[in-house]
mmCIF file of C-alpha atoms in Angstrom:
data_model
loop_
_atom_site.group_PDB
_atom_site.id
_atom_site.type_symbol
_atom_site.label_atom_id
_atom_site.label_comp_id
_atom_site.label_asym_id
_atom_site.label_seq_id
_atom_site.Cartn_x
_atom_site.Cartn_y
_atom_site.Cartn_z
ATOM 1 C CA MET A 1 0.000 0.000 0.000
ATOM 2 C CA SER A 2 1.447 3.363 -1.039
ATOM 3 C CA GLN A 3 1.922 6.141 1.494
ATOM 4 C CA VAL A 4 -0.722 8.292 -0.192
ATOM 5 C CA LEU A 5 -3.240 5.455 -0.114
ATOM 6 C CA ARG A 6 -2.396 4.716 3.540
ATOM 7 C CA HIS A 7 -3.056 8.345 4.522
ATOM 8 C CA THR A 8 -6.284 8.278 2.557
ATOM 9 C CA VAL A 9 -7.481 5.137 4.350
ATOM 10 C CA PHE A 10 -6.585 6.497 7.804
ATOM 11 C CA GLY A 11 -8.261 9.763 6.991
ATOM 12 C CA ALA A 12 -11.423 7.961 5.930
ATOM 13 C CA VAL A 13 -11.378 5.858 9.094
ATOM 14 C CA GLY A 14 -10.965 8.979 11.186
ATOM 15 C CA LEU A 15 -13.890 10.670 9.496
ATOM 16 C CA LEU A 16 -15.970 7.531 9.937
ATOM 17 C CA LEU A 17 -15.141 7.441 13.640
ATOM 18 C CA ILE A 18 -16.094 11.091 14.074
ATOM 19 C CA LEU A 19 -19.355 10.394 12.261
ATOM 20 C CA VAL A 20 -20.111 7.400 14.491
ATOM 21 C CA LEU A 21 -19.436 9.420 17.634
ATOM 22 C CA HIS A 22 -21.575 12.264 16.315
ATOM 23 C CA LEU A 23 -24.444 9.888 15.579
ATOM 24 C CA PHE A 24 -24.050 8.320 19.012
ATOM 25 C CA GLN A 25 -24.217 11.730 20.692
ATOM 26 C CA THR A 26 -27.151 12.771 18.486
ATOM 27 C CA GLY A 27 -28.988 9.597 19.413
ATOM 28 C CA LEU A 28 -28.421 10.277 23.093
ATOM 29 C CA ASP A 29 -29.598 13.875 22.736
ATOM 30 C CA TYR A 30 -32.701 12.763 20.857
ATOM 31 C CA GLN A 31 -33.680 10.515 23.744
ATOM 32 C CA ARG A 32 -32.746 13.101 26.390
ATOM 33 C CA MET A 33 -36.353 13.822 27.343
ATOM 34 C CA ALA A 34 -37.446 10.197 27.512
ATOM 35 C CA THR A 35 -34.320 8.506 28.854
ATOM 36 C CA PRO A 36 -32.366 9.589 31.943
ATOM 37 C CA LYS A 37 -28.660 10.201 31.306
ATOM 38 C CA LEU A 38 -27.692 7.254 33.453
ATOM 39 C CA GLN A 39 -29.638 4.816 31.281
ATOM 40 C CA ARG A 40 -28.242 5.937 27.959
ATOM 41 C CA PHE A 41 -25.382 3.496 28.352
ATOM 42 C CA MET A 42 -27.786 0.630 27.735
ATOM 43 C CA TYR A 43 -27.035 1.167 24.037
ATOM 44 C CA LEU A 44 -23.326 0.468 24.497
ATOM 45 C CA PRO A 45 -22.084 -2.886 23.183
ATOM 46 C CA GLN A 46 -19.661 -4.981 25.201
ATOM 47 C CA GLY A 47 -16.193 -3.479 25.442
ATOM 48 C CA GLU A 48 -14.538 -6.335 23.542
ATOM 49 C CA TYR A 49 -16.824 -5.804 20.540
ATOM 50 C CA LEU A 50 -16.482 -2.028 20.618
ATOM 51 C CA ARG A 51 -12.711 -2.300 20.824
ATOM 52 C CA VAL A 52 -12.656 -4.130 17.489
ATOM 53 C CA ALA A 53 -15.114 -1.710 15.903
ATOM 54 C CA VAL A 54 -13.211 1.507 16.693
ATOM 55 C CA LEU A 55 -10.212 0.475 14.592
ATOM 56 C CA GLY A 56 -7.383 1.592 16.862
ATOM 57 C CA TYR A 57 -9.092 4.676 18.284
ATOM 58 C CA GLU A 58 -9.761 3.058 21.671
ATOM 59 C CA GLN A 59 -8.456 5.960 23.749
ATOM 60 C CA VAL A 60 -10.425 8.558 21.785
ATOM 61 C CA VAL A 61 -13.675 6.642 22.266
ATOM 62 C CA ALA A 62 -12.837 5.914 25.921
ATOM 63 C CA ASP A 63 -12.325 9.641 26.557
ATOM 64 C CA PHE A 64 -15.616 10.444 24.858
ATOM 65 C CA LEU A 65 -17.538 7.846 26.858
ATOM 66 C CA TRP A 66 -15.910 8.972 30.099
ATOM 67 C CA ILE A 67 -17.171 12.502 29.534
ATOM 68 C CA GLN A 68 -20.650 11.043 29.092
ATOM 69 C CA ALA A 69 -20.236 8.959 32.252
ATOM 70 C CA ILE A 70 -19.183 12.006 34.292
ATOM 71 C CA GLN A 71 -22.305 13.840 33.151
ATOM 72 C CA ALA A 72 -24.420 10.807 33.954
ATOM 73 C CA MET A 73 -23.014 10.449 37.459
ATOM 74 C CA GLY A 74 -23.983 14.056 38.096
ATOM 75 C CA GLU A 75 -27.669 13.070 38.162
ATOM 76 C CA ARG A 76 -29.347 13.774 41.497
ATOM 77 C CA LYS A 77 -31.297 10.526 41.664
ATOM 78 C CA VAL A 78 -29.642 7.241 40.777
ATOM 79 C CA SER A 79 -31.798 4.136 40.635
ATOM 80 C CA GLU A 80 -30.419 0.623 40.973
ATOM 81 C CA GLU A 81 -31.114 -0.014 37.290
ATOM 82 C CA ALA A 82 -29.326 3.178 36.276
ATOM 83 C CA GLY A 83 -26.433 2.189 38.513
ATOM 84 C CA ARG A 84 -26.036 -1.029 36.564
ATOM 85 C CA TRP A 85 -25.695 0.984 33.367
ATOM 86 C CA ILE A 86 -23.007 3.128 34.977
ATOM 87 C CA ALA A 87 -21.126 -0.023 35.945
ATOM 88 C CA HIS A 88 -21.500 -1.301 32.377
ATOM 89 C CA ALA A 89 -20.166 1.978 30.954
ATOM 90 C CA LEU A 90 -17.159 1.891 33.285
ATOM 91 C CA ASP A 91 -16.416 -1.665 32.223
ATOM 92 C CA VAL A 92 -16.590 -0.702 28.542
ATOM 93 C CA ILE A 93 -14.357 2.343 29.010
ATOM 94 C CA THR A 94 -11.701 0.395 30.916
ATOM 95 C CA THR A 95 -11.781 -2.394 28.335
ATOM 96 C CA LEU A 96 -11.090 0.163 25.621
ATOM 97 C CA ASP A 97 -8.350 1.821 27.689
ATOM 98 C CA PRO A 98 -7.121 -0.483 30.496
ATOM 99 C CA LEU A 99 -4.612 2.147 31.695
ATOM 100 C CA PHE A 100 -7.262 4.853 32.243
ATOM 101 C CA VAL A 101 -6.642 4.916 36.012
ATOM 102 C CA ARG A 102 -8.893 7.921 36.604
ATOM 103 C CA VAL A 103 -11.935 5.862 35.520
ATOM 104 C CA TYR A 104 -11.201 3.063 37.986
ATOM 105 C CA GLU A 105 -10.665 5.552 40.813
ATOM 106 C CA ALA A 106 -13.559 7.967 40.299
ATOM 107 C CA GLY A 107 -15.907 5.302 38.954
ATOM 108 C CA GLY A 108 -15.159 2.907 41.791
ATOM 109 C CA ILE A 109 -15.835 5.536 44.436
ATOM 110 C CA ALA A 110 -18.969 6.777 42.662
ATOM 111 C CA LEU A 111 -20.462 3.284 42.457
ATOM 112 C CA THR A 112 -20.249 3.068 46.245
ATOM 113 C CA THR A 113 -20.979 6.600 47.419
ATOM 114 C CA LEU A 114 -23.412 7.805 44.754
ATOM 115 C CA VAL A 115 -25.056 4.598 43.568
ATOM 116 C CA GLY A 116 -24.699 2.293 46.576
ATOM 117 C CA MET A 117 -23.281 -0.667 44.636
ATOM 118 C CA PRO A 118 -20.110 -1.753 46.495
ATOM 119 C CA GLU A 119 -19.939 -5.138 44.757
ATOM 120 C CA GLU A 120 -19.781 -3.503 41.331
ATOM 121 C CA SER A 121 -17.343 -0.949 42.735
ATOM 122 C CA ASN A 122 -15.015 -3.680 43.952
ATOM 123 C CA ARG A 123 -15.294 -5.434 40.604
ATOM 124 C CA ILE A 124 -14.146 -2.385 38.616
ATOM 125 C CA LEU A 125 -11.400 -1.642 41.155
ATOM 126 C CA GLU A 126 -10.147 -5.240 41.028
ATOM 127 C CA LYS A 127 -10.058 -4.952 37.250
ATOM 128 C CA GLY A 128 -8.004 -1.804 37.646
ATOM 129 C CA MET A 129 -5.593 -3.541 40.027
ATOM 130 C CA GLN A 130 -4.989 -6.326 37.519
ATOM 131 C CA ARG A 131 -4.113 -3.877 34.761
ATOM 132 C CA ASN A 132 -2.377 -1.263 36.947
ATOM 133 C CA PRO A 133 -0.752 -3.242 39.760
ATOM 134 C CA GLU A 134 1.459 -0.345 40.929
ATOM 135 C CA VAL A 135 -1.362 2.143 41.637
ATOM 136 C CA TRP A 136 -1.895 2.275 45.412
ATOM 137 C CA THR A 137 -5.259 4.066 45.350
ATOM 138 C CA LEU A 138 -7.085 1.090 43.830
ATOM 139 C CA PRO A 139 -6.573 -1.408 46.697
ATOM 140 C CA PHE A 140 -7.032 1.466 49.162
ATOM 141 C CA TYR A 141 -10.501 2.186 47.749
ATOM 142 C CA ILE A 142 -11.413 -1.490 47.984
ATOM 143 C CA GLY A 143 -10.337 -1.406 51.622
ATOM 144 C CA PHE A 144 -12.617 1.591 52.094
ATOM 145 C CA ASN A 145 -15.525 -0.416 50.658
ATOM 146 C CA TYR A 146 -14.901 -3.372 52.938
ATOM 147 C CA TYR A 147 -14.701 -1.125 55.985
ATOM 148 C CA PHE A 148 -17.767 1.030 55.367
ATOM 149 C CA GLU A 149 -20.034 -1.140 53.222
ATOM 150 C CA TYR A 150 -19.332 -4.634 54.565
ATOM 151 C CA ALA A 151 -17.960 -3.894 58.068
ATOM 152 C CA ASP A 152 -15.222 -6.416 57.260
ATOM 153 C CA ASP A 153 -12.162 -5.058 59.045
ATOM 154 C CA LEU A 154 -9.934 -7.997 58.086
ATOM 155 C CA LYS A 155 -10.546 -7.586 54.357
ATOM 156 C CA ALA A 156 -10.176 -3.826 54.698
ATOM 157 C CA ALA A 157 -6.857 -4.318 56.474
ATOM 158 C CA GLU A 158 -5.603 -6.726 53.798
ATOM 159 C CA TYR A 159 -6.275 -4.310 50.945
ATOM 160 C CA ILE A 160 -5.030 -1.211 52.753
ATOM 161 C CA SER A 161 -1.908 -3.110 53.778
ATOM 162 C CA ARG A 162 -1.394 -4.070 50.135
ATOM 163 C CA ALA A 163 -1.838 -0.426 49.136
ATOM 164 C CA SER A 164 0.738 0.671 51.747
ATOM 165 C CA ARG A 165 3.450 -1.386 50.004
ATOM 166 C CA LEU A 166 2.978 0.222 46.579
ATOM 167 C CA PRO A 167 4.979 3.160 45.169
ATOM 168 C CA GLY A 168 3.813 6.577 46.305
ATOM 169 C CA ALA A 169 1.529 5.281 49.068
ATOM 170 C CA PRO A 170 1.223 7.600 52.107
ATOM 171 C CA ALA A 171 3.125 6.472 55.191
ATOM 172 C CA TYR A 172 0.004 6.422 57.369
ATOM 173 C CA LEU A 173 -1.526 3.460 55.500
ATOM 174 C CA ALA A 174 0.625 0.864 57.262
ATOM 175 C CA SER A 175 -0.445 1.990 60.751
ATOM 176 C CA LEU A 176 -4.063 2.261 59.626
ATOM 177 C CA ALA A 177 -3.975 -1.312 58.337
ATOM 178 C CA ALA A 178 -2.404 -2.463 61.611
ATOM 179 C CA ARG A 179 -5.296 -0.982 63.599
ATOM 180 C CA LEU A 180 -7.838 -2.625 61.331
ATOM 181 C CA TYR A 181 -6.137 -6.020 61.731
ATOM 182 C CA VAL A 182 -7.050 -5.898 65.434
ATOM 183 C CA SER A 183 -10.506 -4.522 64.639
ATOM 184 C CA VAL A 184 -10.112 -1.155 66.357
ATOM 185 C CA ARG A 185 -13.385 0.119 64.924
ATOM 186 C CA THR A 186 -13.637 3.627 66.312
ATOM 187 C CA PRO A 187 -14.880 6.911 64.863
ATOM 188 C CA GLU A 188 -11.272 8.145 64.732
ATOM 189 C CA THR A 189 -10.362 5.316 62.358
ATOM 190 C CA ALA A 190 -13.385 6.052 60.194
ATOM 191 C CA ILE A 191 -12.579 9.769 60.143
ATOM 192 C CA GLU A 192 -9.031 9.030 59.047
ATOM 193 C CA LEU A 193 -10.231 6.776 56.229
ATOM 194 C CA LEU A 194 -12.842 9.246 55.027
ATOM 195 C CA GLY A 195 -10.470 12.175 55.299
ATOM 196 C CA GLN A 196 -7.796 10.525 53.190
ATOM 197 C CA LEU A 197 -10.319 9.362 50.617
ATOM 198 C CA TYR A 198 -11.723 12.898 50.426
ATOM 199 C CA GLU A 199 -8.228 14.290 49.940
ATOM 200 C CA HIS A 200 -7.511 11.964 47.011
ATOM 201 C CA THR A 201 -10.880 12.406 45.275
ATOM 202 C CA ALA A 202 -11.308 14.961 42.492
ATOM 203 C CA ASP A 203 -14.983 14.411 41.636
ATOM 204 C CA GLU A 204 -17.069 17.110 43.317
ATOM 205 C CA ASN A 205 -20.222 14.980 43.547
ATOM 206 C CA VAL A 206 -18.306 12.244 45.352
ATOM 207 C CA LYS A 207 -16.649 14.819 47.605
ATOM 208 C CA LYS A 208 -20.073 16.061 48.720
ATOM 209 C CA VAL A 209 -21.138 12.536 49.710
ATOM 210 C CA LEU A 210 -17.859 11.906 51.522
ATOM 211 C CA GLU A 211 -18.151 15.226 53.348
ATOM 212 C CA GLN A 212 -21.649 14.254 54.505
ATOM 213 C CA ARG A 213 -20.378 10.900 55.775
ATOM 214 C CA LEU A 214 -17.423 12.532 57.443
ATOM 215 C CA LYS A 215 -19.666 14.919 59.367
ATOM 216 C CA GLU A 216 -21.914 12.030 60.443
ATOM 217 C CA VAL A 217 -18.912 10.164 61.833
ATOM 218 C CA VAL A 218 -17.702 13.321 63.592
ATOM 219 C CA VAL A 219 -21.125 13.505 65.271
ATOM 220 C CA GLU A 220 -20.752 9.917 66.472
ATOM 221 C CA ARG A 221 -17.251 10.658 67.762
ATOM 222 C CA ASP A 222 -18.522 13.719 69.636
ATOM 223 C CA LEU A 223 -21.434 11.808 71.151
ATOM 224 C CA GLN A 224 -19.100 9.109 72.418
ATOM 225 C CA LEU A 225 -16.796 11.798 73.802
ATOM 226 C CA LEU A 226 -19.668 13.499 75.635
ATOM 227 C CA GLU A 227 -20.998 10.195 76.985
ATOM 228 C CA GLU A 228 -17.568 9.318 78.365
ATOM 229 C CA ALA A 229 -17.335 12.769 79.960
ATOM 230 C CA ILE A 230 -20.771 12.312 81.559
ATOM 231 C CA THR A 231 -19.622 9.002 83.021
ATOM 232 C CA ARG A 232 -16.437 10.581 84.422
ATOM 233 C CA TYR A 233 -18.483 13.475 85.858
ATOM 234 C CA ARG A 234 -20.719 11.030 87.753
ATOM 235 C CA GLU A 235 -17.663 9.231 89.091
ATOM 236 C CA LEU A 236 -16.097 12.491 90.268
ATOM 237 C CA TYR A 237 -19.159 14.225 91.741
ATOM 238 C CA LYS A 238 -21.493 11.297 92.502
ATOM 239 C CA ARG A 239 -24.281 12.951 90.532
ATOM 240 C CA ALA A 240 -25.239 13.608 86.941
ATOM 241 C CA PRO A 241 -24.380 16.911 85.233
ATOM 242 C CA VAL A 242 -27.233 19.383 84.850
ATOM 243 C CA THR A 243 -26.014 20.760 81.521
ATOM 244 C CA LEU A 244 -23.291 19.890 79.026
ATOM 245 C CA GLU A 245 -21.429 23.001 80.122
ATOM 246 C CA ASN A 246 -20.800 21.221 83.437
ATOM 247 C CA LEU A 247 -18.516 18.843 81.522
ATOM 248 C CA VAL A 248 -15.934 21.549 80.799
ATOM 249 C CA GLY A 249 -13.362 21.371 83.559
ATOM 250 C CA PRO A 250 -10.386 19.481 85.033
ATOM 251 C CA GLY A 251 -10.390 15.786 84.220
ATOM 252 C CA LEU A 252 -13.265 16.182 81.782
ATOM 253 C CA LEU A 253 -13.371 18.294 78.588
ATOM 254 C CA HIS A 254 -11.333 21.322 77.577
ATOM 255 C CA GLU A 255 -14.321 22.586 75.578
ATOM 256 C CA LEU A 256 -17.595 21.324 74.165
ATOM 257 C CA PRO A 257 -17.419 19.979 70.599
ATOM 258 C CA ARG A 258 -19.202 21.871 67.837
ATOM 259 C CA GLU A 259 -21.934 20.061 65.935
ATOM 260 C CA PRO A 260 -20.522 19.818 62.356
ATOM 261 C CA PHE A 261 -23.861 20.317 60.584
ATOM 262 C CA GLY A 262 -24.392 23.692 62.250
ATOM 263 C CA GLY A 263 -26.786 22.403 64.896
ATOM 264 C CA TRP A 264 -26.109 21.607 68.531
ATOM 265 C CA TYR A 265 -25.834 18.681 70.939
ATOM 266 C CA ARG A 266 -28.888 18.145 73.125
ATOM 267 C CA TYR A 267 -28.591 16.735 76.623
ATOM 268 C CA ASP A 268 -31.388 15.217 78.713
ATOM 269 C CA PRO A 269 -30.381 15.312 82.389
ATOM 270 C CA GLN A 270 -33.164 12.863 83.286
ATOM 271 C CA THR A 271 -31.905 10.071 81.044
ATOM 272 C CA GLN A 272 -28.346 11.457 80.837
ATOM 273 C CA SER A 273 -28.467 10.894 77.093
ATOM 274 C CA VAL A 274 -27.027 13.190 74.454
ATOM 275 C CA ARG A 275 -27.847 13.502 70.764
ATOM 276 C CA SER A 276 -27.412 15.775 67.775
ATOM 277 C CA SER A 277 -30.149 18.172 66.724
ATOM 278 C CA GLU A 278 -29.377 17.333 63.074
ATOM 279 C CA VAL A 279 -28.565 13.605 62.996
ATOM 280 C CA LYS A 280 -31.471 11.409 64.039
ATOM 281 C CA GLU A 281 -29.836 7.975 64.259
ATOM 282 C CA ARG A 282 -26.626 6.788 65.898
ATOM 283 C CA MET A 283 -23.996 5.130 63.719
ATOM 284 C CA LYS A 284 -23.735 1.833 65.563
ATOM 285 C CA VAL A 285 -21.257 0.453 63.043
ATOM 286 C CA TYR A 286 -18.530 2.536 64.694
ATOM 287 C CA GLY A 287 -18.862 0.994 68.102
ATOM 288 C CA ARG A 288 -15.669 -0.471 69.551
ATOM 289 C CA ARG A 289 -15.178 -4.195 68.927
ATOM 290 C CA ARG A 290 -12.817 -6.633 70.575
ATOM 291 C CA PRO A 291 -10.416 -8.604 68.351
ATOM 292 C CA GLN A 292 -11.494 -12.158 67.619
#
């Protein structure tokens, strides 16, 4: 094949690809009113088939689909069915471009925090680990899923420990994994996990969900702190405190914690119970557990 003919063929293929992408986008726009963004991915073929069809332009198509996926994950309401289409889209994108680490990271977190599908999240993250074995964030995110979604401290410890041994991993991961191995399930551990995940997340929608969770765990930490102070107050003075302000003093609290949602902590001197004005239910999952 002559050089002129080769350029002509590649040019024609490029134009054909642009036309296909344009038709795909046009088709999505046409169905915009009838089909939620999250469900548009139902028209995507399997990644293996699409990879053959795009004739060497895998990364171009993967980038295009990722832009669509980002827009889709920005939807306010995500049904379980729509979540399955997101998972399908992420699988297609990462089949087209197995080294697209950003998709594994952001997609894996989104499937858990925005869609509530930790199994699918772990699946895409495991796929990412197989193709990018030196990226520490991928096993770290799986550890996050096992800790928060499955309450499986051992699995969480295994993955976070694996992440700690990879290039570029923060030094704190090793000590965090060590605490999880002995099942030290406290709000402080949860806050550390959420804080580090928040720091390494770029997607604003995911950040909002993580910030919400982080504040909820801070409330649980504060409630436990206040309950412990109430117990110490009774031991010191042989009576219950009348107000929370009574807890500020020697051997108790330096100051009262601030409710992170902008509310306040309510104390009932009759029952000696304390709760948040903004958070209605306690997060029992963060109670302290003894090692097995």
